[in-house]
Amino acid sequence: MPADLKRTTLPVSRILMATILLIHVQSLVYLGARHAPVVDEVGHLPAGLSHWYLHQFDLYCVNPPLVRSFGTLPLYVMAVPFDFPRGPATLRERSEFSLGEQWITTEKATFLRDFTIARWACIPFSLLGAVTCFLWARELSGAKAGWIALCLWCFCPNILAHASLITPDAGAAAVGVAACYVFRKWLTHRTLRWAAFTGVMLGLTLLTKFTWLFLLGVWPLCWLAFRVSSRHSPSDAMRPTADVSDRESQFVTRRMTGTLNRRWRDDLGHLSLIVLMAFWLLNNGYLFEDSLQPLGKFQFFSQSLSGHEPGVVAAEGGNRFRGTLLEYFPVPVPRNFLQGIDHIKFEYEMGYPSYLRGVKRHGGWWYYYLYAMLVKMPVGTLVLIGVAAGAVVCRRSSVCANASENEVQGERQGVSPPSTIGASSRRADAAPLAGGMVKQAKEDAIPPGTVGVHWFETFYLLAPAVCTLWLVSSQTGFNHHLRYVLPAFPFLFIFASRTALLLDSRSRLIKAVPIVCMAWMIISSLSIYPHSLSYFNELAGGPINGWKHLDYSNIDWGQDLILAKEWVEQHPEAKPLYVLSTGYVTPEQMGIETQRLQMTTQASPDGKSLCRELAPGWYIVGLTRLVDPNDSFHELLQREPDGYIGYSMRVYHVR
């Protein structure tokens, strides 16, 4: 390529990337200012401020503190006032939500501004996820794949919805995929610098969400698979089987074996460094809060850790490790990190009512998150993932068929397989072997993108996504949020970006597949913006029919109270007015004047039951309440609404 053309091409790609990222940032900025505080944010904000003001981590211990600490740092610098109770919160108490409610009531004039600032402070996490998807996909499948992965992240409605909040899900997805990308770099180069960087990223990842604990098992497995299968290790064909008298060949063999053993020792040392740095950073994130405390001193409430019988909940908790050798084991994590794991396990064992496809029941479904992905991810994204999966299957079948054909042809030509060749035919000269060693040494640092043209790249890319889905789906105590599997999304985006290879096809029909899918995804997402939290794809009937499939944070999390206030201002005739929203923020705190709800009870026509009658007036009701069969306003769902507020609230005029 001519130098002048190269100089003009590079800035264009950078400008295009900057433009996409700028659109993404502007989208998040607007969403952060237009949404009212959602359910979990009311708890995350006081918890984040408590980390800065009190240096305590008892509040919202069911999630690690990184994202909310990052979000509330500007508020701490601004010296936003917050009245915290003295002393740490008691075990099993979720007091962060009541504290958040009290603070909103006290700071009624400024709480929306403060939530917006905290949300904007979390935008860099999303930028990290976008850039990582671009770099990883580009190294695997080329520049076109990088652009596809970048757009899949930046325009995904689920990423837009949760990256604009101070909840940890989008931040955990971004930091997690960045950590896996850095670990892949270490696998490629296996240097001390990349090992240290990987340890830092793993520690940050563990500070975002407990789900990522599976990396402590998946990464060593991936490393072992890589060492066994990669071309870093001398293959059997490279190992000489020389005679005893061949001293030169024996010398080369010893050199090769020593190099291989040294690499194994170096890798194990690097892995140890990664784990040590990760746990050191994890403890720093909690300010070494009761680190190395003996396991027997903890009070647990989950059946798994307390040892209680199923169905028994002790007020004082328990500890199944007391009286065992593990009682004196120093736990290498902060106290509230382990207490948070116990608390969230306790909540799953206790269970909550869950909703799916019109059914409300106690407990969940193992397929809930798979179904939620099918109805909440854009159809274009789903098609790209399906095409990429089909390409992997076809490629595997083609490779197996070619291997069998080569073996048959070799037998016809009288060539024995490598395993049947005699020792004399396998004897290698010392000079070629020495040359092979030099070549192998030069390949210690493989250039980016060359690890991957085999099965390991697919295995390593999909392992975090599969583990996330399996881990979250196995907890069926309750199902509320698609956001729990958001950490799997960036890996699926990178996997789907492999369809960029279709753009090089001679067939116009095949070449159109990724183009049409990407256009469909972007148009589908932007068509309902800024209501990205309520997004449902066309197969599910769109967001207007989303309530038929899922509830809560998937469609109505209390985010549209600002729009409800604007609707009330535009309809002064809506009197008397009753607002029944989802979440902890009340209409009065938002400045909406409402009346006290009064309901009358009368006997049914058959006299066998009681019927509730709504007082005449205007009702603004959130869909999470409407879809609940046990809610007093469920019957309104059968009526044609008189208006819509976003896709999460409906307006009814009861005459």
XYZ file of C-alpha atoms in Angstrom:
655
model
C 0.000 0.000 0.000
C 1.414 3.426 -0.881
C 2.502 5.541 2.062
C 0.179 8.423 1.202
C -2.824 6.074 0.933
C -1.914 4.470 4.241
C -1.731 7.875 5.899
C -5.228 8.720 4.684
C -6.777 5.350 5.507
C -5.705 5.179 9.148
C -7.322 8.456 10.251
C -10.601 7.457 8.572
C -10.844 4.298 10.664
C -10.030 6.219 13.806
C -12.604 8.868 13.000
C -15.224 6.195 12.344
C -14.477 4.499 15.647
C -14.528 7.797 17.514
C -17.872 8.632 15.894
C -19.466 5.336 16.968
C -18.135 5.709 20.509
C -19.316 9.319 20.646
C -22.829 8.272 19.596
C -22.715 5.600 22.279
C -21.632 8.075 24.956
C -24.263 10.618 23.947
C -26.915 7.902 24.111
C -25.847 6.963 27.640
C -25.686 10.603 28.731
C -29.264 11.222 27.604
C -30.541 7.991 29.165
C -28.838 8.832 32.435
C -30.670 12.153 32.578
C -34.098 10.917 31.437
C -34.634 7.915 33.705
C -35.855 8.153 37.264
C -33.892 6.149 39.852
C -34.711 2.474 39.363
C -35.199 -0.043 42.153
C -31.626 -1.182 42.743
C -30.083 2.254 42.250
C -31.860 3.496 45.372
C -29.738 1.022 47.330
C -26.512 1.295 45.346
C -26.086 5.043 45.786
C -26.074 5.109 49.628
C -23.934 1.976 49.647
C -21.389 3.622 47.352
C -21.291 6.767 49.476
C -20.829 4.684 52.620
C -17.669 3.205 51.113
C -16.210 6.697 50.762
C -17.550 8.358 53.911
C -17.412 5.466 56.392
C -14.923 3.070 54.752
C -17.456 0.304 55.381
C -18.882 -2.304 53.009
C -21.859 -3.761 54.874
C -24.426 -1.963 52.707
C -25.394 -3.858 49.541
C -22.856 -6.576 50.286
C -24.614 -8.892 47.793
C -22.632 -7.065 45.087
C -18.935 -6.121 45.196
C -18.313 -2.374 45.463
C -16.293 -1.338 42.388
C -18.969 0.051 40.053
C -20.992 1.926 42.677
C -17.793 3.284 44.268
C -16.719 4.566 40.860
C -20.137 6.117 40.291
C -20.395 7.862 43.653
C -16.843 9.237 43.639
C -17.954 12.574 42.059
C -20.664 12.907 44.736
C -18.062 12.317 47.428
C -15.833 14.980 45.889
C -18.850 17.326 45.784
C -19.441 16.588 49.499
C -23.036 15.534 48.912
C -24.582 15.286 52.399
C -25.712 11.894 53.661
C -26.735 10.965 57.200
C -25.565 7.413 57.905
C -26.467 5.478 61.047
C -23.602 4.787 63.386
C -21.995 1.372 63.284
C -22.133 -1.374 60.651
C -25.404 -2.832 59.442
C -26.611 -5.987 61.131
C -26.361 -9.302 59.344
C -29.246 -10.211 57.025
C -30.450 -6.601 57.061
C -30.841 -4.825 53.708
C -30.975 -1.299 55.122
C -29.519 0.373 52.020
C -32.955 0.787 50.439
C -34.528 2.510 53.454
C -31.477 4.783 53.653
C -31.870 5.605 49.979
C -35.558 6.447 50.447
C -34.802 8.729 53.376
C -32.031 10.493 51.469
C -34.284 11.080 48.443
C -36.928 12.612 50.725
C -34.339 14.848 52.378
C -32.655 15.894 49.122
C -35.823 16.178 47.047
C -34.511 19.179 45.134
C -31.191 17.651 44.050
C -31.452 13.836 44.114
C -32.178 13.568 40.366
C -29.067 15.611 39.624
C -26.958 13.428 41.911
C -28.211 10.194 40.365
C -27.460 11.582 36.905
C -23.891 12.492 37.875
C -23.313 9.037 39.372
C -24.603 7.400 36.184
C -22.396 9.514 33.945
C -19.375 8.542 36.034
C -19.976 4.886 35.090
C -19.883 5.498 31.316
C -16.125 4.687 31.041
C -16.946 1.069 31.892
C -19.062 0.814 28.757
C -16.318 2.388 26.650
C -13.908 -0.241 27.971
C -16.305 -3.002 26.880
C -16.764 -1.473 23.430
C -13.040 -1.106 22.731
C -12.292 -4.611 24.007
C -14.940 -6.149 21.741
C -13.454 -4.278 18.785
C -9.854 -5.319 19.479
C -10.618 -8.955 20.234
C -12.863 -9.415 17.194
C -10.352 -7.672 14.927
C -7.560 -9.978 16.054
C -9.702 -13.057 15.457
C -11.398 -12.279 12.164
C -10.122 -9.000 10.784
C -11.051 -5.325 10.823
C -14.593 -5.861 9.515
C -15.325 -8.207 12.397
C -14.041 -5.553 14.779
C -16.560 -3.035 13.478
C -19.398 -5.555 13.804
C -18.490 -6.371 17.410
C -18.155 -2.675 18.223
C -21.611 -1.886 16.841
C -23.180 -4.909 18.532
C -22.015 -3.520 21.870
C -22.647 0.177 21.261
C -26.174 -0.222 19.862
C -27.400 -3.211 21.885
C -30.515 -1.989 23.756
C -29.688 -4.085 26.821
C -26.183 -2.623 27.034
C -27.534 0.900 26.550
C -30.162 0.383 29.245
C -27.869 -0.919 31.978
C -24.697 0.984 31.094
C -26.648 4.176 31.822
C -27.305 3.080 35.436
C -25.075 2.698 38.493
C -25.994 -0.961 38.808
C -22.990 -3.280 38.328
C -24.153 -5.484 35.445
C -22.858 -3.567 32.405
C -19.677 -2.626 34.252
C -19.107 -6.266 35.182
C -19.580 -7.305 31.557
C -17.075 -4.702 30.358
C -14.369 -5.374 32.948
C -14.860 -9.146 32.634
C -14.392 -9.272 28.872
C -11.369 -6.968 29.189
C -9.847 -9.324 31.761
C -10.401 -12.343 29.508
C -8.851 -10.439 26.610
C -5.775 -9.637 28.689
C -5.500 -13.277 29.823
C -5.578 -14.283 26.168
C -2.692 -11.884 25.610
C -0.782 -13.653 28.344
C -1.515 -16.998 26.693
C -0.133 -15.543 23.486
C 3.075 -14.019 24.879
C 3.474 -15.649 28.309
C 5.552 -12.818 29.735
C 5.741 -11.528 33.285
C 4.327 -8.149 32.247
C 1.166 -9.654 30.783
C 0.835 -11.934 33.829
C 0.912 -8.920 36.164
C -1.598 -7.052 33.985
C -3.867 -10.106 33.992
C -3.734 -10.274 37.792
C -4.800 -6.637 38.031
C -7.710 -7.157 35.636
C -8.837 -10.322 37.423
C -8.874 -8.464 40.734
C -10.952 -5.657 39.228
C -13.309 -8.201 37.709
C -13.897 -9.907 41.052
C -14.726 -6.465 42.459
C -17.626 -6.067 40.005
C -19.734 -9.210 40.428
C -19.594 -12.555 42.248
C -20.502 -14.334 39.017
C -16.921 -13.957 37.787
C -15.566 -16.294 40.471
C -15.802 -19.090 37.910
C -12.774 -17.546 36.138
C -10.599 -18.993 38.901
C -11.436 -22.419 37.512
C -11.989 -21.669 33.816
C -8.711 -19.863 33.190
C -6.430 -22.685 34.417
C -8.498 -25.109 32.344
C -8.102 -22.919 29.263
C -4.367 -22.597 29.906
C -4.029 -26.369 30.175
C -6.011 -26.884 26.956
C -3.863 -24.283 25.232
C -0.606 -25.861 26.376
C -1.698 -29.311 25.267
C -2.985 -28.246 21.864
C -0.985 -25.194 20.806
C 2.042 -25.138 18.611
C 4.074 -23.703 21.465
C 4.858 -27.233 22.688
C 7.025 -29.497 20.534
C 4.863 -32.155 18.973
C 5.619 -35.858 18.865
C 6.851 -35.422 15.325
C 9.516 -33.030 16.589
C 10.778 -35.375 19.307
C 13.774 -37.396 18.053
C 14.065 -41.079 18.839
C 17.792 -41.352 18.332
C 20.095 -44.259 19.023
C 22.142 -44.225 22.182
C 25.276 -43.672 20.138
C 23.880 -40.517 18.560
C 25.240 -38.065 21.127
C 24.373 -34.975 19.102
C 20.737 -35.978 18.825
C 20.594 -36.802 22.541
C 21.951 -33.343 23.346
C 19.248 -31.644 21.266
C 16.574 -33.834 22.878
C 17.709 -32.821 26.351
C 17.688 -29.148 25.333
C 14.144 -29.434 23.960
C 12.887 -31.279 27.045
C 14.518 -28.748 29.366
C 12.977 -25.868 27.448
C 9.544 -27.490 27.639
C 9.833 -28.145 31.375
C 11.067 -24.608 31.986
C 8.060 -23.211 30.151
C 5.716 -25.260 32.296
C 7.406 -23.973 35.444
C 7.300 -20.392 34.161
C 3.611 -20.699 33.329
C 2.772 -22.080 36.762
C 4.717 -19.240 38.321
C 2.836 -16.702 36.217
C -0.525 -18.253 37.126
C 0.393 -18.049 40.795
C 1.301 -14.391 40.317
C -2.046 -13.735 38.619
C -3.992 -15.232 41.516
C -1.905 -13.483 44.184
C -2.240 -10.078 42.508
C -5.962 -10.588 41.971
C -6.602 -11.379 45.626
C -4.324 -8.556 46.735
C -6.317 -6.102 44.610
C -9.612 -7.637 45.774
C -8.653 -7.058 49.403
C -7.547 -3.521 48.558
C -10.985 -2.861 47.080
C -12.473 -3.650 50.502
C -9.631 -1.842 52.358
C -8.537 -5.229 53.758
C -11.728 -5.394 55.815
C -11.192 -8.342 58.226
C -9.053 -10.132 55.664
C -7.560 -13.474 56.750
C -10.236 -13.842 59.420
C -10.636 -17.489 60.552
C -13.535 -19.206 58.823
C -15.055 -20.254 62.132
C -15.752 -16.636 63.155
C -18.260 -15.987 60.358
C -22.029 -16.049 60.851
C -23.762 -17.591 57.829
C -27.456 -17.811 57.007
C -27.571 -19.868 53.814
C -28.102 -23.598 54.173
C -24.940 -24.231 52.175
C -22.665 -22.428 54.652
C -24.628 -22.404 57.915
C -25.395 -26.131 57.978
C -29.063 -25.561 58.861
C -31.657 -28.062 57.797
C -33.710 -27.123 54.712
C -36.539 -24.801 55.660
C -34.917 -23.777 58.959
C -33.874 -20.146 59.278
C -32.020 -19.270 62.482
C -32.067 -15.637 63.529
C -28.507 -15.772 64.782
C -27.149 -17.737 61.840
C -24.690 -20.608 62.003
C -21.424 -21.975 60.661
C -21.067 -25.536 59.424
C -17.270 -25.289 59.584
C -17.059 -24.880 63.347
C -15.637 -27.946 64.966
C -13.797 -28.950 61.787
C -10.233 -28.421 60.631
C -11.435 -25.569 58.408
C -12.545 -23.589 61.445
C -9.090 -22.039 61.773
C -8.502 -21.561 58.048
C -7.712 -17.870 57.333
C -10.105 -16.721 54.620
C -8.068 -14.834 51.965
C -10.949 -12.491 51.069
C -12.567 -9.572 52.945
C -15.350 -10.320 55.388
C -18.158 -8.731 53.381
C -17.052 -10.463 50.189
C -17.779 -13.841 51.771
C -20.815 -12.516 53.663
C -22.201 -11.198 50.384
C -21.884 -14.605 48.745
C -23.666 -16.155 51.731
C -26.423 -13.546 51.651
C -27.189 -13.914 47.971
C -27.150 -17.700 48.363
C -29.594 -17.306 51.257
C -31.941 -15.239 49.092
C -31.891 -17.837 46.315
C -32.659 -20.590 48.824
C -35.486 -18.545 50.308
C -36.868 -17.722 46.866
C -39.145 -14.983 45.590
C -42.183 -14.869 43.281
C -41.152 -14.892 39.615
C -43.011 -14.127 36.396
C -42.717 -15.698 32.949
C -45.212 -15.676 30.083
C -48.210 -14.748 32.220
C -47.390 -17.198 35.030
C -46.501 -15.902 38.497
C -45.129 -18.481 40.917
C -42.713 -18.883 43.795
C -39.321 -19.812 42.395
C -38.076 -19.762 38.837
C -37.369 -21.787 35.715
C -34.061 -23.232 34.536
C -34.646 -21.901 31.009
C -35.703 -18.399 32.107
C -32.537 -16.602 30.965
C -32.333 -18.433 27.655
C -35.922 -17.436 26.938
C -35.263 -13.869 28.071
C -32.331 -13.623 25.651
C -34.521 -14.844 22.795
C -37.112 -12.121 23.376
C -34.864 -9.293 24.613
C -31.941 -9.477 22.158
C -32.439 -7.940 18.692
C -33.312 -10.439 15.986
C -30.338 -9.311 13.909
C -27.978 -10.182 16.756
C -29.597 -13.586 17.255
C -29.275 -14.381 13.547
C -25.587 -13.434 13.534
C -24.940 -15.685 16.541
C -26.809 -18.521 14.831
C -24.907 -18.103 11.576
C -21.574 -18.032 13.438
C -22.512 -21.203 15.333
C -23.518 -22.907 12.093
C -20.218 -21.922 10.511
C -18.303 -23.491 13.415
C -20.233 -26.744 13.091
C -19.753 -26.852 9.324
C -16.048 -26.069 9.660
C -15.610 -28.861 12.198
C -17.406 -31.340 9.945
C -15.307 -30.232 6.963
C -12.042 -30.644 8.906
C -13.006 -34.154 10.047
C -14.004 -35.120 6.508
C -10.735 -33.815 5.065
C -8.701 -35.660 7.703
C -10.474 -38.936 6.933
C -9.975 -38.418 3.201
C -6.257 -37.725 3.645
C -5.878 -40.840 5.755
C -7.595 -42.978 3.128
C -5.435 -41.534 0.360
C -2.321 -42.191 2.414
C -3.274 -45.840 2.883
C -3.905 -46.210 -0.859
C -0.430 -44.841 -1.574
C 1.149 -47.197 0.944
C 2.091 -44.492 3.444
C 1.714 -45.518 7.057
C 0.247 -43.169 9.662
C 2.802 -41.301 11.785
C 2.241 -43.611 14.739
C 3.280 -46.690 12.693
C 6.479 -45.318 11.258
C 9.558 -47.065 12.605
C 12.166 -45.486 14.790
C 14.699 -45.444 11.991
C 12.435 -43.413 9.712
C 11.629 -40.968 12.518
C 15.268 -40.253 13.395
C 15.990 -36.565 12.847
C 19.320 -34.940 12.104
C 20.803 -32.648 14.724
C 20.952 -29.628 12.411
C 17.236 -29.569 11.480
C 16.313 -30.089 15.106
C 18.537 -27.231 16.227
C 16.946 -25.033 13.573
C 13.545 -26.067 14.867
C 14.543 -25.037 18.382
C 15.610 -21.598 17.183
C 12.324 -21.214 15.322
C 10.407 -22.340 18.379
C 12.224 -19.793 20.550
C 11.285 -17.018 18.135
C 7.640 -18.078 18.408
C 7.542 -17.566 22.179
C 5.728 -14.268 21.510
C 3.193 -14.995 18.811
C 1.860 -11.924 17.036
C -1.719 -10.950 17.927
C -4.340 -12.935 16.105
C -2.269 -16.057 15.400
C -3.423 -18.086 18.386
C -6.712 -18.479 16.812
C -7.384 -20.339 13.693
C -8.286 -23.508 15.535
C -10.800 -24.843 18.019
C -9.142 -23.296 21.073
C -10.193 -19.742 20.169
C -13.828 -20.790 19.960
C -13.564 -22.751 23.189
C -11.923 -19.881 25.051
C -14.345 -17.306 23.649
C -17.521 -19.219 24.498
C -16.412 -20.690 27.839
C -17.196 -17.494 29.873
C -20.569 -17.081 28.158
C -21.558 -20.706 28.754
C -20.361 -20.624 32.365
C -22.283 -17.425 33.052
C -25.497 -18.872 31.623
C -25.053 -22.174 33.440
C -24.212 -20.573 36.783
C -27.089 -18.095 36.735
C -29.628 -20.570 35.326
C -28.780 -23.096 38.031
C -30.077 -20.682 40.685
C -33.829 -21.141 40.341
C -34.863 -19.620 43.673
C -36.132 -16.634 41.712
C -35.907 -15.182 38.192
C -36.269 -11.435 37.780
C -33.564 -9.934 35.597
C -32.003 -10.623 32.211
C -29.201 -8.335 33.402
C -27.793 -11.219 35.465
C -26.471 -12.791 32.241
C -25.245 -9.506 30.765
C -21.596 -10.574 31.356
C -22.116 -13.215 28.635
C -23.105 -10.651 25.996
C -19.687 -9.299 24.895
C -18.396 -12.828 24.245
C -21.447 -13.571 22.125
C -20.909 -10.293 20.245
C -17.301 -11.212 19.436
C -18.381 -14.702 18.408
C -21.107 -13.269 16.151
C -18.607 -10.887 14.541
C -17.020 -13.856 12.754
C -19.812 -13.515 10.217
C -17.774 -10.624 8.802
C -15.949 -13.297 6.798
C -19.139 -13.638 4.743
C -18.486 -10.157 3.368
C -15.666 -11.632 1.271
C -17.994 -14.108 -0.419
C -18.644 -13.902 -4.150
C -22.333 -14.494 -3.579
C -24.296 -11.308 -3.077
C -26.897 -13.186 -1.036
C -24.317 -14.495 1.436
C -22.566 -11.132 1.576
C -25.864 -9.448 2.454
C -26.429 -11.556 5.614
C -24.194 -9.587 8.033
C -25.143 -6.262 6.426
C -28.894 -6.862 6.764
C -28.546 -8.236 10.295
C -26.505 -5.279 11.495
C -28.886 -2.775 9.929
C -31.847 -4.614 11.456
C -30.227 -4.603 14.890
C -29.365 -0.908 14.861
C -32.749 0.213 13.498
C -34.638 -2.032 15.927
C -32.701 -0.661 18.902
C -32.864 2.998 17.966
C -36.551 2.786 17.020
C -37.566 2.534 20.698
C -34.761 4.663 22.181
C -34.734 6.064 24.897
C -36.914 3.255 26.232
C -34.108 0.719 25.871
C -34.807 -0.877 29.255
C -38.227 -1.982 27.953
C -36.887 -3.354 24.661
C -38.369 -6.560 23.215
C -37.639 -7.780 19.710
C -40.084 -8.208 16.861
C -40.524 -11.934 17.475
C -41.850 -11.131 20.956
C -44.253 -8.536 19.603
C -42.136 -5.510 20.424
C -42.011 -3.589 23.719
C -45.749 -2.914 23.631
C -46.275 -6.660 24.212
C -43.276 -7.231 26.425
C -45.464 -7.650 29.522
C -46.720 -10.922 28.050
C -43.244 -12.394 28.477
C -41.310 -10.770 31.361
C -41.666 -8.176 34.097
C -39.605 -6.109 36.530
C -36.228 -4.821 35.259
C -36.951 -6.334 31.849
C -39.700 -3.807 31.175
C -40.764 -1.815 34.261
C -38.204 -0.923 36.936
C -39.618 2.448 37.878
C -37.593 4.256 35.206
C -40.401 6.296 33.617
C -41.557 8.428 36.566
C -40.049 11.513 34.927
C -42.222 10.847 31.871
C -45.203 10.319 34.187
C -44.624 13.750 35.698
C -44.500 15.305 32.225
C -47.743 13.507 31.282
C -49.486 14.866 34.380
C -48.334 18.393 33.538
C -49.736 18.011 30.015
C -53.082 16.650 31.281
C -54.323 18.937 34.049
C -57.823 17.466 33.623
C -56.632 14.116 35.033
C -58.241 14.541 38.456
C -58.357 12.752 40.833
C -55.033 11.095 40.035
C -53.557 7.912 41.446
C -49.996 6.851 40.564
C -48.900 3.310 41.427
C -45.325 2.931 40.241
C -42.673 0.259 40.674
C -39.788 0.878 43.027
C -38.864 2.973 46.032
C -39.212 6.457 44.523
C -42.699 7.789 45.252
C -44.715 10.136 43.010
C -44.641 12.754 45.785
C -40.828 12.707 45.782
C -40.970 13.341 42.030
C -43.291 16.316 42.543
C -46.473 14.612 41.287
C -49.624 15.556 43.167
C -51.755 12.505 43.807
C -54.720 11.575 45.912
C -54.868 8.925 48.599
C -56.153 5.730 47.077
C -59.512 4.458 48.311
C -61.017 1.140 47.294
C -64.438 -0.289 48.125
C -65.276 -3.953 48.527
C -68.610 -5.409 47.509
C -70.051 -8.868 47.221
C -69.828 -10.557 43.838
C -73.027 -11.168 41.846
C -73.133 -14.787 42.993
C -72.510 -13.770 46.614
C -69.655 -16.259 47.006
C -66.753 -13.812 46.997
C -65.802 -10.181 47.407
C -65.035 -7.798 44.551
C -62.874 -4.709 44.792
C -64.049 -1.589 43.040
C -61.712 1.233 42.076
C -62.736 4.761 42.914
C -63.431 6.962 39.881
C -60.392 8.829 38.623
C -57.205 8.513 36.603
C -54.740 5.722 37.312
C -51.114 5.486 36.218
C -49.952 1.946 36.971
C -46.636 0.205 36.333
C -46.697 -3.046 34.378
C -44.902 -4.966 37.132
C -48.016 -4.464 39.269
C -50.449 -4.991 36.420
C -49.133 -8.448 35.483
C -49.232 -9.712 39.078
C -52.437 -11.781 39.537
C -52.359 -11.074 43.279
C -52.264 -7.311 42.831
C -55.430 -5.283 43.275
C -54.942 -3.600 39.897
C -54.406 -6.736 37.843
C -57.919 -6.509 36.419
C -57.030 -3.238 34.702
C -54.784 -5.232 32.380
C -57.915 -6.563 30.684
C -59.038 -3.046 29.751
C -57.881 -0.943 26.841
C -55.581 1.721 28.337
C -56.339 5.396 27.812
C -52.673 6.213 27.404
C -49.116 4.934 27.592
C -46.125 6.335 29.476
C -43.121 4.876 27.750
C -43.566 1.121 27.599
C -43.559 0.553 31.355
C -46.659 2.393 32.615
C -50.263 2.595 31.475
C -52.964 5.180 32.027
C -56.555 4.186 32.845
C -59.577 6.439 33.319
C -62.064 4.782 35.663
C -65.409 6.531 35.354
